[in-house]
Coordinates of N, CA and C in Angstrom, one line a residue:
Chain A
S1 N 1.6 -185.1 -47.0 CA 2.6 -184.1 -46.6 C 1.8 -182.9 -45.9
A2 N 2.6 -181.9 -45.6 CA 2.1 -180.7 -45.0 C 2.9 -179.5 -45.4
V3 N 2.2 -178.4 -45.7 CA 2.9 -177.2 -46.0 C 2.7 -176.2 -44.8
I4 N 3.9 -175.7 -44.3 CA 3.9 -174.9 -43.1 C 4.3 -173.5 -43.4
S5 N 3.6 -172.5 -43.0 CA 3.9 -171.1 -43.2 C 4.2 -170.5 -41.8
Q6 N 5.4 -169.9 -41.7 CA 5.8 -169.2 -40.5 C 5.9 -167.7 -40.7
K7 N 5.4 -166.9 -39.8 CA 5.5 -165.5 -39.8 C 6.0 -165.0 -38.5
P8 N 6.8 -163.9 -38.4 CA 7.5 -163.4 -39.6 C 8.7 -164.3 -40.0
S9 N 9.3 -164.1 -41.1 CA 10.4 -164.8 -41.5 C 11.7 -164.4 -40.8
R10 N 11.7 -163.1 -40.5 CA 12.8 -162.6 -39.7 C 12.4 -161.3 -39.0
D11 N 13.1 -161.0 -37.9 CA 12.8 -159.8 -37.2 C 14.0 -159.4 -36.4
I12 N 14.1 -158.1 -36.2 CA 15.1 -157.5 -35.3 C 14.4 -156.8 -34.1
C13 N 14.7 -157.2 -32.9 CA 13.9 -156.7 -31.8 C 14.8 -156.1 -30.7
Q14 N 14.2 -155.2 -30.0 CA 14.9 -154.6 -28.8 C 14.8 -155.6 -27.6
R15 N 15.9 -155.6 -26.9 CA 15.9 -156.4 -25.6 C 14.8 -155.9 -24.7
G16 N 14.2 -156.9 -24.0 CA 13.1 -156.6 -23.1 C 11.7 -156.7 -23.7
T17 N 11.7 -156.7 -25.0 CA 10.4 -156.8 -25.7 C 10.0 -158.3 -25.9
S18 N 8.9 -158.5 -26.5 CA 8.4 -159.9 -26.8 C 8.0 -160.0 -28.3
L19 N 8.2 -161.2 -28.8 CA 7.8 -161.4 -30.2 C 7.0 -162.7 -30.3
T20 N 5.9 -162.6 -31.0 CA 5.1 -163.8 -31.3 C 5.2 -164.3 -32.7
I21 N 5.6 -165.5 -32.8 CA 5.8 -166.2 -34.1 C 4.6 -167.1 -34.4
Q22 N 4.1 -167.0 -35.6 CA 2.9 -167.7 -36.0 C 3.3 -168.9 -36.9
C23 N 2.6 -170.0 -36.7 CA 2.8 -171.2 -37.6 C 1.4 -171.7 -38.1
Q24 N 1.3 -171.7 -39.4 CA 0.0 -172.1 -40.0 C 0.3 -173.3 -40.9
V25 N -0.6 -174.3 -40.7 CA -0.4 -175.6 -41.5 C -1.6 -175.7 -42.4
D26 N -1.3 -176.3 -43.6 CA -2.4 -176.4 -44.6 C -3.3 -177.6 -44.4
S27 N -3.1 -178.3 -43.3 CA -4.0 -179.5 -43.0 C -4.1 -179.6 -41.5
Q28 N -5.1 -180.3 -41.0 CA -5.2 -180.5 -39.6 C -4.2 -181.5 -39.1
V29 N -3.5 -181.1 -38.0 CA -2.5 -182.0 -37.4 C -2.7 -182.1 -35.9
T30 N -2.3 -183.2 -35.3 CA -2.5 -183.4 -33.9 C -1.4 -182.7 -33.1
M31 N -0.1 -183.0 -33.5 CA 1.0 -182.5 -32.8 C 1.7 -181.4 -33.6
M32 N 2.1 -180.3 -32.9 CA 3.0 -179.3 -33.4 C 4.1 -179.1 -32.5
F33 N 5.3 -178.8 -33.0 CA 6.5 -178.7 -32.2 C 7.2 -177.4 -32.5
W34 N 7.8 -176.9 -31.5 CA 8.7 -175.7 -31.7 C 10.1 -176.0 -31.4
Y35 N 11.0 -175.6 -32.3 CA 12.4 -175.8 -32.1 C 13.2 -174.5 -32.1
R36 N 14.3 -174.5 -31.5 CA 15.2 -173.4 -31.6 C 16.6 -173.8 -32.2
Q37 N 17.1 -173.0 -33.0 CA 18.5 -173.2 -33.6 C 19.3 -172.0 -33.3
Q38 N 20.2 -172.1 -32.3 CA 21.1 -171.0 -32.0 C 22.2 -170.9 -33.0
P39 N 22.8 -169.8 -33.2 CA 23.8 -169.6 -34.2 C 24.9 -170.7 -34.2
G40 N 25.0 -171.3 -35.3 CA 26.1 -172.4 -35.4 C 25.8 -173.7 -34.7
Q41 N 24.6 -173.8 -34.2 CA 24.2 -175.0 -33.4 C 23.2 -175.8 -34.1
S42 N 22.9 -176.9 -33.5 CA 21.8 -177.8 -34.0 C 20.5 -177.3 -33.5
L43 N 19.5 -178.1 -33.8 CA 18.1 -177.8 -33.4 C 17.8 -178.4 -32.1
T44 N 17.1 -177.7 -31.2 CA 16.7 -178.2 -29.9 C 15.2 -178.0 -29.8
L45 N 14.6 -179.0 -29.3 CA 13.1 -179.0 -29.2 C 12.8 -178.1 -27.9
I46 N 11.9 -177.2 -28.1 CA 11.4 -176.3 -27.0 C 10.2 -176.9 -26.4
A47 N 9.2 -177.3 -27.2 CA 8.0 -177.8 -26.6 C 7.1 -178.4 -27.7
T48 N 6.2 -179.2 -27.2 CA 5.2 -179.9 -28.0 C 3.9 -179.3 -27.7
A49 N 3.1 -178.9 -28.7 CA 1.8 -178.2 -28.6 C 0.7 -179.1 -29.1
N50 N -0.2 -179.5 -28.2 CA -1.4 -180.2 -28.6 C -2.6 -179.2 -28.6
Q51 N -3.5 -179.4 -29.4 CA -4.7 -178.6 -29.4 C -5.6 -178.9 -28.2
G52 N -5.9 -177.9 -27.5 CA -6.8 -178.1 -26.3 C -6.2 -178.4 -25.0
S53 N -4.9 -178.4 -25.0 CA -4.2 -178.6 -23.7 C -2.9 -177.8 -23.7
E54 N -2.3 -177.7 -22.5 CA -1.1 -176.9 -22.3 C 0.0 -177.6 -23.0
A55 N 0.9 -176.8 -23.5 CA 2.1 -177.3 -24.2 C 3.0 -178.0 -23.2
T56 N 3.7 -179.0 -23.7 CA 4.7 -179.8 -22.9 C 6.1 -179.3 -23.2
Y57 N 6.8 -178.8 -22.2 CA 8.1 -178.2 -22.4 C 9.2 -179.1 -22.1
E58 N 10.3 -179.0 -22.9 CA 11.5 -179.8 -22.7 C 12.3 -179.2 -21.5
S59 N 13.2 -180.0 -21.0 CA 14.1 -179.5 -20.0 C 14.9 -178.2 -20.4
G60 N 14.8 -177.2 -19.6 CA 15.6 -176.0 -19.9 C 14.7 -174.9 -20.5
F61 N 13.4 -175.2 -20.8 CA 12.5 -174.3 -21.4 C 11.3 -174.2 -20.5
V62 N 10.8 -172.9 -20.2 CA 9.7 -172.7 -19.3 C 8.6 -171.9 -20.0
I63 N 7.4 -172.1 -19.5 CA 6.2 -171.4 -20.1 C 6.3 -169.9 -20.0
D64 N 6.8 -169.4 -18.9 CA 6.9 -168.0 -18.8 C 7.7 -167.3 -19.8
K65 N 8.8 -168.0 -20.3 CA 9.7 -167.4 -21.3 C 9.2 -167.7 -22.7
F66 N 8.6 -168.9 -22.9 CA 8.1 -169.3 -24.2 C 6.7 -169.7 -24.2
P67 N 5.8 -168.8 -23.9 CA 4.4 -169.2 -23.9 C 3.9 -169.6 -25.3
I68 N 3.1 -170.7 -25.4 CA 2.6 -171.3 -26.6 C 1.1 -171.3 -26.6
S69 N 0.5 -171.0 -27.8 CA -0.9 -171.2 -27.9 C -1.2 -172.2 -29.0
R70 N -2.3 -172.9 -28.9 CA -2.6 -173.9 -29.9 C -4.2 -173.9 -30.0
P71 N -4.7 -172.9 -30.6 CA -6.2 -172.7 -30.6 C -7.0 -173.7 -31.4
N72 N -6.3 -174.2 -32.5 CA -7.0 -175.2 -33.3 C -6.0 -176.1 -34.0
L73 N -6.5 -177.0 -34.9 CA -5.6 -178.1 -35.4 C -4.7 -177.6 -36.5
T74 N -4.8 -176.3 -36.9 CA -3.9 -175.9 -38.0 C -3.0 -174.7 -37.6
F75 N -3.0 -174.3 -36.4 CA -2.4 -173.0 -36.0 C -1.7 -173.1 -34.7
S76 N -0.6 -172.5 -34.5 CA 0.1 -172.3 -33.2 C 0.9 -171.1 -33.2
T77 N 1.1 -170.5 -32.0 CA 2.0 -169.4 -31.9 C 3.0 -169.7 -30.7
L78 N 4.2 -169.2 -30.9 CA 5.3 -169.2 -29.9 C 5.6 -167.8 -29.6
T79 N 5.6 -167.4 -28.4 CA 6.1 -166.1 -28.0 C 7.4 -166.2 -27.3
V80 N 8.4 -165.4 -27.7 CA 9.6 -165.2 -27.0 C 9.5 -164.0 -26.1
S81 N 9.5 -164.2 -24.8 CA 9.2 -163.1 -23.9 C 10.5 -162.4 -23.3
N82 N 10.4 -161.1 -23.0 CA 11.4 -160.4 -22.3 C 12.8 -160.8 -22.9
M83 N 12.9 -160.5 -24.2 CA 14.1 -161.0 -25.0 C 15.4 -160.4 -24.6
S84 N 16.4 -161.2 -24.7 CA 17.8 -160.8 -24.5 C 18.6 -161.2 -25.7
P85 N 19.8 -160.7 -25.9 CA 20.6 -161.1 -27.1 C 20.8 -162.6 -27.2
E86 N 20.8 -163.3 -26.1 CA 20.9 -164.8 -26.1 C 19.8 -165.5 -26.8
D87 N 18.7 -164.8 -26.9 CA 17.5 -165.4 -27.6 C 17.6 -165.3 -29.1
S88 N 18.7 -164.6 -29.6 CA 18.9 -164.6 -31.1 C 19.1 -166.0 -31.6
S89 N 18.2 -166.4 -32.5 CA 18.2 -167.8 -33.0 C 17.2 -167.8 -34.1
I90 N 17.2 -169.0 -34.8 CA 16.1 -169.4 -35.7 C 15.2 -170.2 -34.9
Y91 N 13.9 -169.9 -35.0 CA 12.8 -170.6 -34.4 C 12.0 -171.3 -35.5
L92 N 11.8 -172.6 -35.3 CA 11.2 -173.4 -36.3 C 10.0 -174.1 -35.8
C93 N 8.9 -174.2 -36.6 CA 7.7 -174.9 -36.3 C 7.8 -176.2 -37.1
S94 N 7.3 -177.3 -36.4 CA 7.3 -178.6 -37.1 C 6.0 -179.3 -36.8
V95 N 5.5 -180.1 -37.7 CA 4.3 -180.9 -37.5 C 4.5 -182.4 -37.7
D96 N 3.6 -183.1 -37.1 CA 3.6 -184.6 -37.2 C 2.3 -184.9 -37.9
V97 N 2.4 -185.5 -39.0 CA 1.2 -185.9 -39.8 C 1.0 -187.4 -39.6
T98 N -0.2 -187.7 -39.1 CA -0.5 -189.1 -38.8 C -0.3 -190.0 -40.0
G99 N 0.4 -191.1 -39.8 CA 0.6 -192.1 -40.8 C 1.8 -191.8 -41.7
I100 N 2.5 -190.7 -41.4 CA 3.7 -190.4 -42.2 C 4.9 -190.3 -41.3
T101 N 5.9 -191.1 -41.6 CA 7.1 -191.3 -40.8 C 8.1 -190.2 -41.1
E102 N 7.7 -188.9 -40.9 CA 8.5 -187.8 -41.2 C 7.9 -186.6 -40.6
A103 N 8.7 -185.7 -40.0 CA 8.2 -184.4 -39.5 C 8.4 -183.4 -40.6
F104 N 7.6 -182.4 -40.7 CA 7.6 -181.4 -41.7 C 8.0 -180.1 -40.9
F105 N 8.8 -179.3 -41.6 CA 9.3 -178.1 -40.9 C 8.9 -176.8 -41.7
G106 N 8.6 -175.8 -41.0 CA 8.5 -174.5 -41.6 C 9.9 -173.9 -42.0
Q107 N 9.9 -172.8 -42.6 CA 11.1 -172.2 -43.1 C 11.9 -171.5 -42.0
G108 N 11.2 -171.3 -40.8 CA 11.9 -170.7 -39.7 C 11.7 -169.2 -39.6
T109 N 11.9 -168.7 -38.4 CA 11.9 -167.3 -38.1 C 13.3 -166.9 -37.5
R110 N 14.0 -166.1 -38.3 CA 15.3 -165.6 -37.8 C 15.2 -164.4 -36.9
L111 N 15.5 -164.6 -35.7 CA 15.3 -163.5 -34.7 C 16.6 -163.0 -34.2
T112 N 16.8 -161.7 -34.3 CA 18.0 -161.0 -33.8 C 17.5 -160.0 -32.7
V113 N 18.1 -160.1 -31.5 CA 17.8 -159.3 -30.4 C 19.0 -158.3 -30.2
V114 N 18.7 -157.0 -30.2 CA 19.8 -156.0 -30.0 C 19.6 -155.2 -28.8
Chain B
G1 N 17.7 -192.0 -23.0 CA 16.8 -191.5 -24.0 C 17.4 -191.6 -25.4
N2 N 16.7 -191.1 -26.4 CA 17.2 -191.2 -27.8 C 18.3 -190.1 -28.0
S3 N 19.3 -190.4 -28.8 CA 20.3 -189.4 -29.2 C 20.9 -189.7 -30.5
V4 N 21.5 -188.7 -31.1 CA 22.2 -188.8 -32.4 C 23.6 -188.2 -32.2
T5 N 24.6 -188.9 -32.7 CA 26.0 -188.4 -32.7 C 26.5 -188.4 -34.1
Q6 N 26.9 -187.3 -34.6 CA 27.5 -187.3 -35.9 C 28.9 -186.6 -35.9
M7 N 29.5 -186.9 -37.0 CA 30.9 -186.5 -37.2 C 31.0 -185.0 -37.1
E8 N 32.1 -184.5 -36.3 CA 32.3 -183.1 -36.2 C 32.8 -182.5 -37.5
G9 N 32.5 -181.3 -37.7 CA 33.0 -180.6 -38.9 C 34.0 -179.5 -38.5
P10 N 34.3 -178.6 -39.4 CA 33.9 -178.7 -40.8 C 34.6 -179.7 -41.6
V11 N 34.0 -180.2 -42.6 CA 34.6 -181.1 -43.6 C 34.9 -180.3 -44.9
T12 N 36.1 -180.3 -45.3 CA 36.5 -179.5 -46.5 C 37.0 -180.5 -47.6
L13 N 36.3 -180.5 -48.7 CA 36.7 -181.4 -49.8 C 36.8 -180.6 -51.1
S14 N 37.5 -181.2 -52.0 CA 37.6 -180.7 -53.4 C 36.5 -181.2 -54.2
E15 N 36.1 -180.5 -55.2 CA 35.0 -181.0 -56.1 C 35.3 -182.3 -56.6
E16 N 34.3 -183.2 -56.7 CA 34.4 -184.6 -57.3 C 35.0 -185.5 -56.2
A17 N 35.3 -185.1 -55.0 CA 35.8 -186.0 -54.0 C 34.6 -186.8 -53.5
F18 N 35.0 -187.9 -52.8 CA 34.0 -188.8 -52.1 C 33.7 -188.3 -50.7
L19 N 32.4 -188.3 -50.4 CA 32.0 -187.7 -49.1 C 31.4 -188.9 -48.2
T20 N 31.9 -188.9 -47.0 CA 31.2 -189.7 -45.9 C 31.0 -188.8 -44.7
I21 N 29.9 -188.7 -44.2 CA 29.6 -188.1 -42.9 C 29.0 -189.2 -42.0
N22 N 29.7 -189.5 -40.9 CA 29.3 -190.6 -40.0 C 28.2 -190.1 -39.1
C23 N 27.2 -191.0 -38.8 CA 26.2 -190.8 -37.9 C 25.8 -192.1 -37.2
T24 N 25.8 -192.0 -35.9 CA 25.3 -193.2 -35.1 C 24.2 -192.7 -34.2
Y25 N 23.4 -193.6 -33.7 CA 22.2 -193.2 -32.9 C 22.0 -194.2 -31.8
T26 N 21.3 -193.7 -30.8 CA 20.9 -194.5 -29.7 C 19.4 -194.3 -29.6
A27 N 18.6 -195.4 -29.6 CA 17.2 -195.3 -29.5 C 16.5 -196.5 -29.0
T28 N 15.4 -196.3 -28.3 CA 14.6 -197.5 -27.9 C 13.6 -197.7 -29.0
G29 N 13.2 -198.9 -29.3 CA 12.3 -199.1 -30.3 C 12.9 -199.1 -31.7
Y30 N 12.0 -198.6 -32.7 CA 12.4 -198.6 -34.1 C 12.2 -197.3 -34.7
P31 N 13.2 -196.4 -34.5 CA 13.1 -195.1 -35.0 C 13.2 -195.0 -36.6
S32 N 12.7 -193.9 -37.1 CA 13.0 -193.6 -38.5 C 14.3 -192.6 -38.5
L33 N 15.1 -192.7 -39.5 CA 16.3 -192.0 -39.6 C 16.3 -191.0 -40.8
F34 N 16.9 -189.9 -40.6 CA 16.8 -188.8 -41.6 C 18.2 -188.1 -41.8
W35 N 18.4 -187.6 -42.9 CA 19.4 -186.6 -43.1 C 18.7 -185.3 -43.7
Y36 N 19.0 -184.2 -43.0 CA 18.5 -182.9 -43.4 C 19.6 -182.1 -43.8
V37 N 19.4 -181.1 -44.7 CA 20.4 -180.2 -45.2 C 19.9 -178.8 -45.0
Q38 N 20.9 -178.0 -44.7 CA 20.6 -176.5 -44.5 C 21.6 -175.7 -45.3
Y39 N 21.2 -175.2 -46.4 CA 22.0 -174.4 -47.3 C 22.2 -173.0 -46.6
P40 N 23.2 -172.3 -46.9 CA 23.5 -171.0 -46.3 C 22.3 -170.0 -46.4
G41 N 21.8 -169.6 -45.3 CA 20.7 -168.6 -45.3 C 19.3 -169.2 -45.6
E42 N 19.2 -170.5 -45.7 CA 18.0 -171.1 -46.0 C 17.4 -172.0 -44.8
G43 N 16.2 -172.5 -45.0 CA 15.6 -173.3 -44.0 C 16.1 -174.8 -44.1
L44 N 15.5 -175.6 -43.3 CA 15.9 -177.0 -43.2 C 15.1 -177.8 -44.3
Q45 N 15.9 -178.6 -45.0 CA 15.2 -179.4 -46.0 C 15.5 -180.9 -45.8
L46 N 14.5 -181.7 -45.9 CA 14.8 -183.2 -45.8 C 15.6 -183.6 -47.1
L47 N 16.7 -184.3 -46.8 CA 17.5 -184.8 -47.9 C 17.1 -186.2 -48.3
L48 N 17.1 -187.1 -47.2 CA 16.7 -188.5 -47.5 C 16.2 -189.1 -46.1
K49 N 15.6 -190.2 -46.2 CA 15.1 -190.9 -45.0 C 15.1 -192.4 -45.2
A50 N 15.1 -193.1 -44.1 CA 14.9 -194.6 -44.1 C 14.1 -194.9 -42.8
T51 N 13.1 -195.8 -43.0 CA 12.2 -196.0 -41.9 C 12.4 -197.4 -41.3
K52 N 13.2 -198.2 -41.8 CA 13.4 -199.5 -41.2 C 14.8 -200.1 -41.5
A53 N 15.2 -201.1 -40.8 CA 16.5 -201.6 -40.9 C 16.8 -202.1 -42.4
D54 N 18.0 -201.8 -42.9 CA 18.4 -202.2 -44.2 C 17.8 -201.3 -45.3
D55 N 16.9 -200.4 -45.0 CA 16.4 -199.5 -46.0 C 17.6 -198.5 -46.4
K56 N 17.6 -198.2 -47.7 CA 18.5 -197.2 -48.2 C 17.8 -196.0 -48.6
G57 N 18.1 -194.8 -48.1 CA 17.5 -193.6 -48.6 C 18.5 -193.0 -49.6
S58 N 17.9 -192.3 -50.6 CA 18.8 -191.7 -51.6 C 18.1 -190.5 -52.2
N59 N 18.9 -189.5 -52.6 CA 18.4 -188.3 -53.2 C 19.6 -187.4 -53.6
K60 N 19.5 -186.9 -54.8 CA 20.5 -186.0 -55.3 C 21.9 -186.6 -55.3
G61 N 22.0 -187.9 -55.4 CA 23.3 -188.5 -55.4 C 23.8 -188.9 -54.0
F62 N 23.1 -188.5 -53.0 CA 23.4 -188.9 -51.6 C 22.7 -190.2 -51.3
E63 N 23.4 -191.0 -50.4 CA 22.8 -192.2 -50.0 C 23.1 -192.4 -48.5
A64 N 22.2 -193.2 -47.8 CA 22.5 -193.6 -46.5 C 21.7 -194.8 -46.2
T65 N 22.3 -195.8 -45.5 CA 21.7 -197.1 -45.3 C 21.5 -197.2 -43.8
Y66 N 20.3 -197.6 -43.4 CA 19.9 -197.8 -42.0 C 20.5 -199.1 -41.5
R67 N 21.5 -199.1 -40.7 CA 22.2 -200.3 -40.2 C 21.9 -200.4 -38.7
K68 N 20.9 -201.4 -38.5 CA 20.5 -201.6 -37.1 C 21.6 -202.3 -36.3
E69 N 22.4 -203.1 -36.9 CA 23.4 -203.9 -36.1 C 24.5 -203.0 -35.6
T70 N 24.8 -201.9 -36.4 CA 25.8 -200.9 -35.9 C 25.2 -199.6 -35.5
T71 N 23.9 -199.5 -35.4 CA 23.1 -198.3 -35.1 C 23.7 -197.1 -35.8
S72 N 23.8 -197.2 -37.1 CA 24.5 -196.2 -37.9 C 23.6 -195.8 -39.1
F73 N 23.9 -194.6 -39.6 CA 23.2 -194.1 -40.8 C 24.1 -193.1 -41.5
H74 N 25.2 -193.6 -42.0 CA 26.2 -192.7 -42.6 C 25.8 -192.2 -43.9
L75 N 26.1 -190.9 -44.1 CA 25.7 -190.2 -45.4 C 26.9 -190.3 -46.4
E76 N 26.7 -190.7 -47.6 CA 27.7 -190.8 -48.6 C 27.3 -190.1 -49.9
K77 N 28.3 -189.6 -50.6 CA 28.1 -189.2 -52.0 C 29.4 -189.4 -52.8
G78 N 29.2 -190.0 -54.0 CA 30.4 -190.4 -54.7 C 31.2 -189.2 -55.3
S79 N 30.6 -188.1 -55.6 CA 31.3 -187.0 -56.2 C 30.6 -185.7 -55.8
V80 N 31.2 -185.0 -54.9 CA 30.5 -183.8 -54.4 C 30.8 -182.6 -55.4
Q81 N 29.8 -181.6 -55.3 CA 29.9 -180.4 -56.1 C 30.0 -179.2 -55.1
V82 N 30.4 -178.1 -55.7 CA 30.5 -176.9 -54.9 C 29.1 -176.6 -54.3
S83 N 28.0 -176.8 -55.0 CA 26.7 -176.6 -54.6 C 26.2 -177.4 -53.4
D84 N 27.0 -178.4 -53.1 CA 26.7 -179.3 -51.9 C 27.1 -178.7 -50.6
S85 N 27.8 -177.6 -50.7 CA 28.3 -176.9 -49.5 C 27.1 -176.5 -48.6
A86 N 27.0 -177.0 -47.4 CA 25.9 -176.8 -46.6 C 26.2 -177.4 -45.2
V87 N 25.2 -177.3 -44.3 CA 25.3 -178.0 -43.0 C 24.3 -179.2 -43.1
Y88 N 24.8 -180.4 -42.7 CA 24.1 -181.6 -42.8 C 23.8 -182.1 -41.4
F89 N 22.5 -182.4 -41.2 CA 22.0 -182.9 -39.9 C 21.5 -184.3 -40.0
C90 N 22.0 -185.2 -39.2 CA 21.5 -186.5 -39.0 C 20.4 -186.4 -37.9
A91 N 19.3 -187.1 -38.1 CA 18.2 -187.0 -37.1 C 17.5 -188.3 -37.0
L92 N 16.8 -188.5 -35.9 CA 15.9 -189.7 -35.8 C 14.6 -189.2 -35.2
S93 N 13.6 -189.9 -35.6 CA 12.3 -189.7 -35.1 C 11.6 -191.0 -34.6
A94 N 11.0 -190.9 -33.5 CA 10.3 -192.1 -33.0 C 8.9 -191.6 -32.5
R95 N 7.9 -192.4 -32.9 CA 6.6 -192.1 -32.5 C 6.3 -192.6 -31.1
N96 N 5.9 -191.8 -30.2 CA 5.5 -192.2 -28.8 C 4.3 -191.4 -28.4
T97 N 3.9 -191.4 -27.2 CA 2.8 -190.7 -26.7 C 2.9 -189.2 -26.9
G98 N 4.2 -188.7 -27.0 CA 4.4 -187.3 -27.2 C 4.5 -186.9 -28.7
G99 N 4.1 -187.8 -29.6 CA 4.1 -187.5 -31.0 C 5.3 -188.0 -31.7
F100 N 5.6 -187.4 -32.8 CA 6.7 -187.9 -33.7 C 7.8 -186.9 -33.5
K101 N 8.5 -186.9 -32.3 CA 9.6 -185.9 -32.1 C 10.8 -186.2 -32.9
T102 N 11.5 -185.2 -33.3 CA 12.7 -185.4 -34.1 C 13.9 -184.9 -33.2
I103 N 14.9 -185.7 -33.1 CA 16.1 -185.4 -32.4 C 17.2 -185.3 -33.4
F104 N 18.0 -184.2 -33.3 CA 19.0 -183.8 -34.3 C 20.4 -184.1 -33.7
G105 N 21.3 -184.5 -34.6 CA 22.7 -184.4 -34.3 C 23.2 -183.0 -34.3
A106 N 24.4 -182.8 -34.0 CA 25.0 -181.5 -33.9 C 25.2 -180.7 -35.2
G107 N 25.1 -181.5 -36.3 CA 25.3 -180.9 -37.6 C 26.8 -181.0 -38.1
T108 N 27.0 -181.2 -39.4 CA 28.3 -181.2 -39.9 C 28.4 -180.2 -41.1
R109 N 29.3 -179.2 -41.0 CA 29.4 -178.3 -42.1 C 30.3 -178.8 -43.1
L110 N 29.9 -178.8 -44.4 CA 30.6 -179.2 -45.5 C 31.0 -178.0 -46.4
F111 N 32.3 -177.9 -46.7 CA 32.8 -176.9 -47.7 C 33.3 -177.7 -48.9
V112 N 32.9 -177.4 -50.0 CA 33.4 -178.0 -51.3 C 34.1 -176.9 -52.1
K113 N 35.4 -177.2 -52.4 CA 36.2 -176.2 -53.1 C 36.2 -176.6 -54.6
A114 N 36.2 -175.5 -55.4 CA 36.2 -175.8 -56.9 C 37.6 -176.2 -57.3

């Protein structure tokens, strides 16, 4: 299994600013994923982050808005840039552990943009 | 591409009633299937999973059987409790070159009345 720590757990931010969310895993993993859950909605995959390469973004998400770093096999960050109230969501980090048919999720970061 | 369709909510039941939340999927290959639960104000938790056809996942009185012939994974519980009030997400994951991505259904909110 994998234990995932996300920071911050919640934040309230002013529009036009940026927030960086950190995801730390207790073991080395190849793939890390970032999801968004808008209020009352399901989870949508933002991007897949591999160590040593650029993140792969899903349709509707772009690097300029959601830059991602993956400096090593246990850590990743997601930045929400130039925020607007529409970015108010829960952002979740997830990891894929080789040999285990299950994704593991962090507790999420609840972001409110005012 | 892969997708998950689940029953729209909200579902409102009285305590001790029987619960069914329908879930069907579309996928290439042989995905793993999951039910996740999100209690009010909390993160996402894995409720149960099944990794191959005819597998039955079970946990906390909930059950779901992986039916390949009907591409379904319906969630059932014989007697719900007030504490089961939450949002339930059906999901599938399939390993490909992009890793073990998880695709979620829209979620079904369950209210259980005392």
